[in-house]
XYZ file of C-alpha atoms in Angstrom:
702
model
C 73.165 1.479 28.150
C 69.888 2.550 29.722
C 66.350 2.258 28.459
C 64.554 5.606 28.803
C 61.253 4.282 27.487
C 58.333 4.520 29.870
C 56.541 1.634 28.166
C 56.425 -1.704 30.022
C 58.716 -4.395 28.663
C 55.871 -6.876 28.350
C 52.263 -6.251 27.537
C 49.410 -6.981 29.931
C 47.550 -10.168 28.930
C 44.446 -9.380 26.883
C 41.989 -10.986 29.340
C 43.453 -9.090 32.285
C 43.462 -5.825 30.330
C 39.798 -6.247 29.378
C 38.712 -6.993 32.957
C 40.928 -4.637 34.955
C 42.103 -2.087 32.395
C 45.465 -0.785 31.235
C 48.211 -0.510 33.883
C 48.684 2.914 35.461
C 52.075 4.486 36.104
C 53.085 5.405 39.638
C 52.957 9.082 38.639
C 49.184 8.703 38.113
C 48.599 8.029 41.824
C 47.581 11.634 42.563
C 44.989 11.456 39.796
C 43.316 8.571 41.647
C 42.698 10.679 44.780
C 39.049 11.408 45.494
C 37.105 14.658 45.838
C 34.408 14.769 48.541
C 31.533 14.093 46.142
C 33.201 10.859 44.999
C 34.588 9.908 48.423
C 31.091 9.891 49.957
C 29.800 6.917 47.910
C 33.135 5.115 48.251
C 33.616 5.362 52.032
C 30.074 6.018 53.284
C 28.050 3.510 51.288
C 28.246 0.956 54.124
C 27.015 3.337 56.814
C 24.324 4.781 54.542
C 23.085 1.417 53.310
C 22.911 -0.027 56.826
C 19.791 2.071 57.399
C 18.062 -0.365 55.026
C 18.402 -3.244 57.496
C 19.162 -1.651 60.901
C 15.506 -0.567 61.524
C 14.366 -3.954 60.234
C 16.580 -5.843 62.678
C 15.569 -3.554 65.550
C 11.821 -4.129 65.013
C 12.322 -7.839 64.283
C 13.931 -8.469 67.688
C 11.232 -6.503 69.528
C 8.472 -8.518 67.837
C 9.786 -11.656 69.536
C 8.033 -10.338 72.654
C 4.870 -9.338 70.799
C 3.338 -6.241 69.222
C 3.319 -4.345 72.517
C 7.126 -4.299 72.520
C 7.111 -1.994 69.482
C 6.408 0.813 71.953
C 10.086 0.640 72.942
C 11.298 1.209 69.377
C 11.264 5.067 69.344
C 13.425 5.179 72.471
C 15.798 2.537 71.176
C 16.060 4.356 67.831
C 16.773 7.621 69.673
C 19.584 5.891 71.608
C 21.078 4.609 68.336
C 20.923 8.118 66.817
C 22.628 9.636 69.873
C 25.351 7.001 69.743
C 25.880 7.667 66.030
C 26.327 11.389 66.726
C 28.869 10.644 69.470
C 30.858 8.245 67.262
C 30.930 10.641 64.283
C 32.146 13.542 66.448
C 34.748 11.257 68.080
C 36.094 10.088 64.722
C 36.441 13.662 63.531
C 38.990 14.042 66.336
C 40.718 10.799 65.384
C 41.055 11.849 61.731
C 42.664 15.123 62.822
C 45.131 13.427 65.183
C 46.036 10.419 62.989
C 45.525 11.198 59.290
C 47.900 8.542 57.918
C 45.151 5.962 57.347
C 45.816 3.567 60.225
C 42.607 4.590 62.019
C 41.846 2.751 65.253
C 44.797 0.414 64.672
C 47.286 3.278 64.588
C 45.695 4.914 67.639
C 45.885 1.669 69.630
C 49.417 0.961 68.415
C 50.806 4.325 69.489
C 48.871 4.674 72.734
C 47.953 1.214 74.052
C 50.694 -1.134 72.840
C 51.132 -4.098 70.530
C 48.461 -6.493 71.806
C 45.557 -3.983 71.769
C 46.716 -2.824 68.338
C 46.604 -6.294 66.767
C 43.272 -6.983 68.497
C 41.864 -3.836 66.866
C 43.324 -4.820 63.493
C 41.949 -8.360 63.784
C 38.514 -7.060 64.761
C 38.434 -4.670 61.813
C 39.571 -7.287 59.311
C 36.910 -9.724 60.521
C 34.283 -7.009 60.439
C 35.249 -5.972 56.897
C 34.659 -9.546 55.715
C 31.297 -9.601 57.474
C 30.447 -6.176 56.022
C 30.750 -7.596 52.534
C 28.777 -10.722 53.454
C 25.974 -8.835 55.239
C 25.690 -6.070 52.622
C 25.491 -8.496 49.724
C 23.079 -10.808 51.566
C 20.844 -7.826 52.363
C 20.991 -6.655 48.749
C 20.016 -10.107 47.518
C 17.224 -10.142 50.119
C 15.772 -6.938 48.660
C 16.044 -8.282 45.119
C 14.142 -11.406 46.183
C 11.517 -9.201 47.893
C 10.770 -7.674 44.483
C 11.340 -10.907 42.486
C 10.412 -13.864 44.771
C 11.149 -16.394 42.042
C 14.899 -15.844 42.567
C 14.816 -17.189 46.140
C 16.337 -20.617 45.231
C 19.351 -18.797 43.741
C 20.120 -16.743 46.866
C 23.672 -18.057 47.444
C 24.597 -18.074 43.759
C 23.473 -14.445 43.374
C 25.509 -13.422 46.420
C 28.688 -15.065 45.075
C 28.258 -13.519 41.602
C 27.746 -10.039 43.060
C 30.878 -10.334 45.222
C 32.937 -11.335 42.177
C 31.583 -8.342 40.232
C 32.411 -5.957 43.090
C 35.952 -7.353 43.292
C 36.481 -6.809 39.558
C 35.134 -3.247 39.701
C 37.426 -2.401 42.619
C 40.438 -3.942 40.896
C 39.966 -1.380 38.131
C 40.964 1.388 40.544
C 39.517 3.745 43.124
C 38.608 6.445 40.641
C 36.690 4.143 38.299
C 34.993 2.436 41.257
C 33.818 5.812 42.584
C 32.205 6.604 39.233
C 30.394 3.247 39.231
C 29.184 3.584 42.823
C 28.287 7.287 42.874
C 25.041 7.081 40.870
C 23.435 4.196 42.856
C 24.429 5.757 46.191
C 23.013 9.170 45.386
C 19.925 7.566 43.814
C 19.383 5.602 47.033
C 19.762 8.690 49.209
C 17.426 10.720 47.026
C 14.744 8.047 46.668
C 14.651 7.187 50.388
C 14.518 10.855 51.404
C 11.644 11.411 48.932
C 9.842 8.376 50.358
C 10.267 9.661 53.916
C 8.983 13.111 52.945
C 5.978 11.642 51.091
C 5.191 9.313 53.984
C 5.389 12.121 56.560
C 3.186 14.380 54.405
C 0.607 11.601 54.061
C 0.715 11.103 57.820
C 0.173 14.847 58.428
C -2.741 14.887 55.961
C -4.427 12.021 57.791
C -3.717 9.327 55.209
C -0.824 7.392 56.746
C 0.680 4.565 54.696
C -0.308 1.027 55.706
C 2.129 -1.879 55.327
C 1.092 -5.231 53.875
C 2.068 -6.983 57.122
C 0.068 -4.652 59.388
C -2.856 -7.110 59.264
C -0.813 -9.998 60.681
C -0.767 -10.735 64.374
C 2.417 -12.104 65.932
C 2.946 -15.321 67.833
C 4.894 -13.915 70.774
C 7.113 -15.720 73.246
C 6.423 -15.603 76.979
C 9.258 -13.700 78.636
C 10.389 -13.192 82.203
C 11.396 -9.761 83.466
C 15.089 -10.493 82.878
C 14.322 -11.753 79.379
C 12.427 -8.549 78.614
C 15.474 -6.460 79.522
C 17.728 -8.695 77.440
C 15.328 -8.464 74.510
C 15.368 -4.662 74.615
C 19.167 -4.657 74.835
C 19.364 -7.127 71.956
C 17.118 -4.896 69.837
C 19.384 -1.955 70.632
C 22.490 -3.934 69.655
C 20.863 -4.925 66.346
C 19.935 -1.301 65.691
C 23.554 -0.351 66.297
C 24.403 -2.027 62.990
C 23.600 1.442 61.596
C 27.009 2.516 62.938
C 29.041 0.140 60.816
C 31.280 1.800 58.277
C 31.932 4.974 60.278
C 35.553 3.932 60.863
C 36.171 3.441 57.131
C 36.610 7.178 56.568
C 39.387 7.347 59.182
C 41.124 4.415 57.480
C 40.792 6.010 54.053
C 42.170 9.509 54.686
C 45.151 8.948 52.318
C 42.699 8.417 49.425
C 41.255 11.948 49.751
C 42.417 14.967 47.816
C 44.176 17.768 49.662
C 43.408 19.117 52.191
C 42.964 15.495 53.215
C 41.980 15.972 56.854
C 39.352 18.625 56.206
C 37.861 16.696 53.268
C 37.718 13.484 55.301
C 36.062 15.266 58.246
C 33.498 16.889 55.944
C 32.696 13.547 54.303
C 32.305 11.917 57.720
C 29.921 14.660 58.882
C 27.823 14.407 55.719
C 27.672 10.650 56.071
C 26.553 10.871 59.709
C 23.888 13.482 58.991
C 22.389 11.573 56.058
C 22.462 8.274 57.968
C 20.672 9.799 60.979
C 17.924 11.348 58.825
C 17.347 8.119 56.892
C 17.476 5.826 59.953
C 15.060 7.970 61.957
C 12.749 8.493 58.974
C 12.539 4.802 58.051
C 11.928 3.770 61.665
C 9.129 6.348 61.897
C 7.472 5.200 58.658
C 7.778 1.537 59.667
C 5.986 2.222 62.940
C 3.323 4.449 61.366
C 2.569 1.968 58.559
C 2.524 -0.984 60.972
C 5.366 -3.067 59.518
C 5.537 -6.466 61.223
C 8.796 -8.222 60.365
C 9.378 -11.461 62.286
C 12.581 -13.389 62.897
C 10.603 -16.488 61.916
C 8.085 -15.589 59.167
C 5.838 -18.438 60.282
C 5.216 -16.564 63.543
C 3.194 -14.013 61.566
C -0.360 -15.287 61.986
C -2.015 -15.362 58.577
C 1.159 -15.103 56.478
C 1.822 -17.935 53.999
C 5.436 -18.571 55.030
C 5.614 -21.859 53.124
C 5.206 -20.338 49.666
C 6.286 -16.696 50.008
C 9.485 -15.073 51.258
C 8.961 -12.338 53.831
C 9.249 -8.861 52.204
C 11.968 -6.643 53.651
C 11.078 -3.607 55.769
C 12.207 -1.314 52.955
C 9.928 -3.104 50.472
C 6.943 -2.914 52.828
C 7.449 0.800 53.536
C 7.903 1.578 49.819
C 4.782 -0.380 48.833
C 2.778 1.259 51.643
C 3.929 4.727 50.593
C 3.763 4.463 46.802
C 1.817 1.262 46.152
C 3.009 -2.247 45.336
C 4.190 -2.531 41.742
C 4.395 1.229 41.213
C 7.380 2.815 39.457
C 8.640 4.545 42.662
C 8.417 1.175 44.452
C 10.682 -0.502 41.905
C 13.041 2.494 41.841
C 13.472 2.300 45.626
C 13.908 -1.472 45.568
C 16.452 -1.263 42.756
C 18.340 1.587 44.446
C 18.282 -0.224 47.805
C 19.497 -3.484 46.322
C 22.247 -1.688 44.395
C 23.491 0.372 47.326
C 23.423 -2.647 49.629
C 25.453 -4.627 47.138
C 27.810 -1.717 46.591
C 28.045 -1.044 50.330
C 30.543 -3.864 50.317
C 32.764 -1.385 48.493
C 33.463 0.379 51.797
C 35.147 -2.792 52.996
C 37.003 -3.129 49.688
C 38.633 0.208 50.432
C 39.135 -0.211 54.173
C 40.433 -3.792 54.206
C 43.232 -3.316 51.622
C 44.342 0.008 53.165
C 44.472 -1.510 56.653
C 46.222 -4.575 55.241
C 48.880 -2.375 53.662
C 49.486 -0.601 56.987
C 49.763 -3.937 58.782
C 52.163 -5.240 56.121
C 54.249 -2.069 56.435
C 54.474 -2.646 60.201
C 55.327 -6.320 59.746
C 52.063 -7.814 61.050
C 50.816 -9.103 57.696
C 52.451 -10.610 54.581
C 54.374 -8.048 52.526
C 52.238 -8.858 49.482
C 49.399 -6.828 51.036
C 51.535 -3.681 50.724
C 51.999 -4.076 46.954
C 49.961 -1.976 44.548
C 48.613 -3.694 41.463
C 48.414 -2.497 37.869
C 45.656 -0.021 38.728
C 47.463 1.420 41.779
C 45.199 -0.366 44.262
C 46.169 -2.991 46.826
C 44.777 -5.788 44.678
C 46.012 -8.680 46.857
C 43.997 -7.396 49.805
C 40.892 -7.019 47.635
C 41.152 -10.578 46.328
C 41.703 -11.942 49.848
C 38.646 -10.041 51.124
C 36.507 -11.307 48.248
C 37.473 -14.934 48.885
C 36.727 -14.588 52.607
C 33.303 -13.048 51.951
C 32.384 -15.758 49.422
C 33.293 -18.441 51.972
C 31.066 -16.789 54.609
C 28.141 -16.522 52.160
C 28.404 -20.202 51.276
C 28.680 -21.356 54.902
C 25.719 -19.217 56.056
C 23.731 -19.641 52.820
C 23.528 -15.833 52.426
C 20.994 -15.715 55.283
C 20.826 -12.135 56.551
C 19.250 -13.019 59.909
C 22.086 -15.425 60.741
C 24.843 -13.179 59.409
C 23.652 -10.109 61.292
C 24.295 -11.929 64.577
C 28.016 -12.005 63.759
C 28.044 -8.378 62.713
C 29.151 -5.203 64.573
C 31.079 -7.130 67.264
C 34.369 -6.365 65.569
C 33.542 -2.757 64.832
C 32.673 -2.009 68.476
C 35.855 -3.702 69.658
C 37.800 -1.308 67.434
C 35.554 1.644 68.412
C 36.194 1.023 72.103
C 39.951 0.521 71.957
C 40.336 3.397 69.500
C 38.481 5.809 71.768
C 40.449 4.663 74.834
C 43.643 5.206 72.848
C 42.502 8.729 71.934
C 41.984 9.503 75.631
C 45.637 8.598 76.268
C 46.652 10.659 73.251
C 44.979 13.821 74.603
C 46.272 13.226 78.144
C 49.815 12.867 76.875
C 49.421 16.131 74.972
C 48.206 17.904 78.118
C 51.138 16.533 80.133
C 53.597 17.770 77.521
C 51.912 21.164 77.531
C 52.080 21.422 81.328
C 55.794 20.597 81.185
C 56.470 23.797 79.206
C 57.850 26.856 81.047
C 55.242 29.233 82.436
C 55.938 31.935 79.831
C 55.474 29.479 76.959
C 52.220 28.171 78.445
C 50.891 31.710 78.813
C 51.122 32.398 75.087
C 47.910 32.625 73.105
C 48.802 29.690 70.845
C 49.494 27.473 73.862
C 46.148 28.382 75.430
C 44.380 27.593 72.146
C 46.198 24.267 71.955
C 45.205 23.431 75.534
C 41.563 24.176 74.688
C 41.716 21.826 71.689
C 43.342 19.115 73.791
C 40.697 19.384 76.509
C 37.882 19.429 73.954
C 39.259 16.292 72.319
C 39.619 14.604 75.718
C 35.993 15.323 76.619
C 34.646 14.161 73.250
C 36.629 10.935 73.174
C 35.901 10.210 76.846
C 32.185 10.301 76.069
C 32.828 8.204 72.962
C 34.817 5.622 74.931
C 32.148 5.363 77.628
C 29.365 4.893 75.084
C 31.180 2.421 72.815
C 32.437 0.265 75.720
C 28.904 0.131 77.118
C 27.516 -0.885 73.724
C 30.285 -3.491 73.308
C 29.235 -5.075 76.608
C 25.579 -5.038 75.531
C 26.357 -6.468 72.097
C 28.515 -9.177 73.629
C 25.839 -10.235 76.110
C 22.987 -10.225 73.612
C 24.724 -11.725 70.579
C 27.241 -14.171 72.060
C 24.912 -17.176 72.187
C 23.376 -16.318 68.819
C 26.556 -17.049 66.875
C 28.781 -14.115 67.811
C 31.046 -16.482 69.745
C 32.634 -17.305 66.375
C 33.791 -13.700 66.070
C 35.244 -13.761 69.577
C 37.124 -16.890 68.547
C 38.331 -15.506 65.219
C 39.666 -12.206 66.595
C 42.220 -13.669 69.073
C 43.272 -16.372 66.597
C 43.946 -13.731 63.951
C 45.725 -11.538 66.512
C 48.025 -14.411 67.508
C 48.811 -15.056 63.836
C 49.679 -11.377 63.337
C 52.025 -11.384 66.305
C 53.603 -14.572 64.955
C 54.119 -12.948 61.534
C 55.698 -9.923 63.225
C 58.058 -12.149 65.246
C 59.028 -13.982 62.061
C 59.860 -10.777 60.190
C 61.764 -9.503 63.233
C 63.857 -12.678 63.428
C 64.573 -12.614 59.687
C 65.690 -8.987 59.883
C 68.015 -9.822 62.774
C 69.399 -12.800 60.845
C 70.203 -10.853 57.684
C 71.424 -7.659 59.362
C 75.001 -6.978 58.095
C 77.914 -6.847 60.510
C 81.697 -6.427 60.289
C 82.337 -10.120 60.967
C 80.237 -11.399 58.054
C 82.130 -12.454 54.925
C 81.598 -15.059 52.247
C 85.126 -15.882 51.165
C 85.728 -19.013 49.108
C 88.597 -20.903 47.571
C 87.241 -21.323 44.068
C 84.522 -20.696 41.517
C 82.819 -23.487 39.609
C 79.885 -23.574 37.189
C 77.620 -26.575 36.661
C 75.288 -26.769 33.649
C 72.644 -29.450 34.061
C 72.146 -31.313 30.791
C 69.380 -33.770 29.995
C 69.585 -33.799 26.205
C 71.654 -31.664 23.860
C 69.187 -29.052 22.681
C 69.197 -25.320 21.977
C 68.174 -24.335 25.529
C 71.108 -26.346 26.879
C 73.507 -24.780 24.358
C 72.262 -21.351 25.439
C 72.957 -22.226 29.091
C 76.441 -23.440 28.142
C 77.113 -20.191 26.334
C 75.968 -18.153 29.366
C 78.273 -20.136 31.640
C 81.230 -19.708 29.290
C 80.586 -15.976 28.977
C 80.749 -15.649 32.783
C 84.372 -16.977 32.729
C 84.203 -19.227 35.792
C 87.423 -20.819 36.996
C 86.010 -24.270 36.245
C 82.989 -25.267 34.173
C 81.318 -28.676 34.042
C 78.306 -30.010 32.204
C 76.453 -32.433 34.498
C 74.236 -35.205 33.184
C 72.285 -37.279 35.712
C 71.951 -40.682 34.078
C 68.671 -42.512 34.595
C 68.580 -44.162 31.141
C 71.698 -45.781 29.609
C 70.582 -45.346 25.968
C 69.932 -41.615 26.416
C 73.265 -41.200 28.193
C 75.182 -42.947 25.414
C 73.403 -40.810 22.802
C 74.309 -37.622 24.710
C 77.976 -38.603 24.962
C 78.124 -39.219 21.221
C 76.411 -35.875 20.479
C 78.891 -34.162 22.794
C 81.747 -35.484 20.681
C 80.042 -34.845 17.340
C 79.272 -31.203 18.159
C 82.680 -30.620 19.745
C 81.304 -29.007 22.909
C 84.303 -27.391 24.697
C 83.025 -28.178 28.202
C 83.813 -31.295 30.180
C 80.772 -33.595 30.464
C 80.414 -35.415 33.794
C 78.025 -38.362 33.981
C 76.468 -39.056 37.389
C 74.630 -42.342 37.849
C 71.273 -42.154 39.636
C 69.884 -45.622 40.357
C 66.838 -44.118 42.165
C 66.030 -41.739 39.243
C 66.414 -38.561 41.296
C 68.217 -35.440 40.104
C 68.930 -32.912 42.839
C 70.400 -35.499 45.229
C 73.106 -36.768 42.849
C 74.075 -33.196 41.913
C 74.338 -32.316 45.612
C 76.578 -35.349 46.116
C 78.847 -34.200 43.283
C 79.122 -30.716 44.820
C 79.998 -32.207 48.198
C 82.753 -34.415 46.751
C 84.152 -31.566 44.670
C 84.382 -29.322 47.724
C 86.037 -32.047 49.777
C 88.755 -32.259 47.139
C 89.113 -28.607 46.054
C 87.891 -26.488 48.985
C 84.812 -24.362 49.638
C 84.128 -23.253 46.095
C 81.228 -21.026 45.128
C 78.970 -23.064 42.842
C 76.728 -21.583 40.148
C 74.191 -23.990 38.688
C 72.753 -23.130 35.260
C 69.316 -24.565 34.575
C 67.645 -24.213 31.158
C 63.915 -23.488 31.475
C 61.097 -23.196 28.941
C 59.035 -19.983 28.955
C 55.581 -20.584 27.481
C 52.835 -18.313 26.202
C 49.733 -20.404 26.942
C 48.637 -21.483 30.402
C 48.001 -25.029 29.226
C 51.598 -25.396 28.049
C 52.715 -25.308 31.692
C 50.757 -28.499 32.241
C 52.516 -30.207 29.323
C 56.036 -29.469 30.637
C 57.285 -31.086 33.827
C 58.972 -27.907 35.181
C 61.799 -30.068 36.492
C 64.314 -27.203 36.352
C 62.396 -25.152 38.926
C 62.014 -28.108 41.281
C 65.713 -28.993 41.041
C 66.642 -25.352 41.599
C 64.524 -25.120 44.739
C 66.237 -28.194 46.168
C 69.771 -27.113 45.288
C 69.232 -23.657 46.800
C 69.135 -25.369 50.196
C 72.885 -26.040 49.846
C 75.103 -23.277 51.238
C 77.255 -21.534 48.670
C 75.107 -22.578 45.698
C 73.375 -20.027 43.469
C 70.850 -20.925 40.782
C 70.827 -19.284 37.366
C 67.653 -20.057 35.402
C 68.373 -19.626 31.689
C 65.097 -18.923 29.886
C 64.253 -20.282 26.482
C 61.238 -18.485 25.015
C 59.084 -20.817 22.958
C 57.403 -19.291 19.908
C 54.078 -19.162 21.770
C 55.499 -16.382 23.987
C 55.037 -14.018 21.058
C 51.468 -13.665 22.404
C 52.847 -12.070 25.572
C 56.162 -10.474 24.701
C 55.628 -9.727 21.022
C 58.794 -11.484 19.916
C 60.082 -14.973 19.246
C 63.088 -16.730 20.693
C 66.185 -15.790 18.770
C 68.997 -18.269 18.149
C 72.396 -17.482 19.514
C 74.963 -15.963 17.147
C 76.442 -18.600 14.866
C 73.658 -21.129 15.579
C 71.291 -20.261 12.730
C 72.431 -23.227 10.664
C 74.368 -25.645 12.804
C 72.736 -25.262 16.246
C 76.139 -25.699 17.938
C 78.723 -23.610 19.706
C 81.382 -22.660 17.157
C 84.545 -24.004 18.743
C 86.694 -22.449 16.064
C 86.134 -19.093 17.715
C 89.259 -18.155 19.741
C 87.075 -16.174 22.141
C 85.144 -19.278 23.059
C 88.273 -21.320 23.405
C 89.717 -18.880 25.932
C 86.622 -19.076 28.090
C 87.321 -22.696 29.046
C 89.865 -23.272 31.797
C 91.183 -26.748 32.299
C 89.150 -28.345 35.088
C 91.091 -29.188 38.198
C 88.435 -31.679 39.265
C 87.235 -34.991 37.819
C 88.674 -36.244 34.565
C 86.801 -35.599 31.323
C 85.397 -39.127 31.072
C 84.499 -39.506 34.734
C 81.373 -41.450 35.687
C 80.150 -41.056 39.243
C 77.627 -43.356 40.941
C 75.810 -41.040 43.329
C 72.330 -41.740 44.640
C 70.006 -39.321 46.412
């Protein structure tokens, strides 16, 4: 008889339903796909929000050398903008060639081999964790810039915000997009308005003036080599504006059809908006004279002991609209929100990449399981825990965290672009191998043009990203980035180890013609502690299965309890032989294993089924009050070849909270609580045991 109901057999716990929402059916997956207007805040919030701290980090590094070094900032900003254009155009090609959602990992896997692929995956996973940590720390930094009194609670605020973002994402992609859309578009609109107002004021001869413009800077004396390194370090910090670009290529499966075109359009919009905002904020910061120092105490005249240093965004907003004005607070609120929600990009990229890795056998299979809301909830929880750990270790300090950032993303950029070069070259080789007539066709010529165009674009992208990776490595390695270079290979080795494990398991369990599991008998063992309803239910299950031989096993650790059980066995006329096994060391699984071994020595390699009664509870605290011995014994006995474990559940009345029903007594037990031996059906279920006698006592220790 089949159950055609589409309702779940058990209800979702109330607390989980309130936090995450009602479970969604698999058929609702298409409804969770995103249109472009919702995909932009989901996948582009990281890249868009990075413009809030990328100009700040760029100017901060230059100020180490003094105010005169700010003259390099327009050229460095122009280099960052050019690189962003190259990367966006390159990833448009990648999305077209590999739309399955693997992104740089899939490109490296199919074109460069296993080791580069797991290196890319490791780099992206590390960078996703840092994306969450940096975005949240930057958001908290902007909140503190507007409300300095919250500075002592910096770490606590960061942890709370990460937990909130995890919960929102666990509710599903569609609901998350609705939550994140308004802050993202508010941020874009408010920053663009601020840039326009600032430029107009500059044209009219009334340029905005930042609060820090009056402070001189205590500069370091630098050699010529140090000057070059400082400029390169400023460029590498400015390149943090490129983070999040790869998320769109990893999230193509989440777009509505046509997926490729929608993903490419979203990527282009993201790149255009990010370029306008990055260039505009850098311009306003220079015009208004923002001085943001790595060490606030190096600003001569600034009270660093009692006041936190305002962020670049806060200084530009106050210079443009006035400190304490409504537009100032709108921009600060929008910036803080979008920086906090920028972590959402990672909460989409990390679980999707984790699912691809799990599918390919490089990550635990649990990462490829969708939760109640059709999202990869295990990956989201893992990402949240990793980000919280980073925030606690680094005390949510943006300056320290930013040094670890963008290393991973440029590792994946570089290997992904190199892989795309091989992809286009392979396509050209296959095209040249066609007969001359086929190559002369119009479609073949058009395909060759597309292949050559892709090769040129990705060659430029590879050259630029590899160069930036070298620069970032040189300038950031001694400032803490060495931890990232340590984490990436360690994670890559773990992935390869997981893949080898899954490969070996698959080879071990692969069926072949020689494999058989023949046996000479079939025996059931019901473990009995005291004679109670759960035990009687287990006995009834064993009898209903009609095994060749059935024994009730009692491991004796207390003589009085054993004597009481034997008397109850007689009083209730249980039609199953009771075997008492002495256990002087008070263990359970060991004596049962010894009984199985002796039985097999006497009667051959019998298949053994062990029935274990187990309580099912409705409250979490009830699990603490029960010793869960049945599960522990079962785990130990499963190590014996030819033994299967059958857990017989007994639902306590508290499970009505979860399942909506109480435990029901077995037929005929409403009054007596015993197995009715007068039933001929029950009598026929018991075969005379060929093993130990009915009154046997066995002294078997662990």
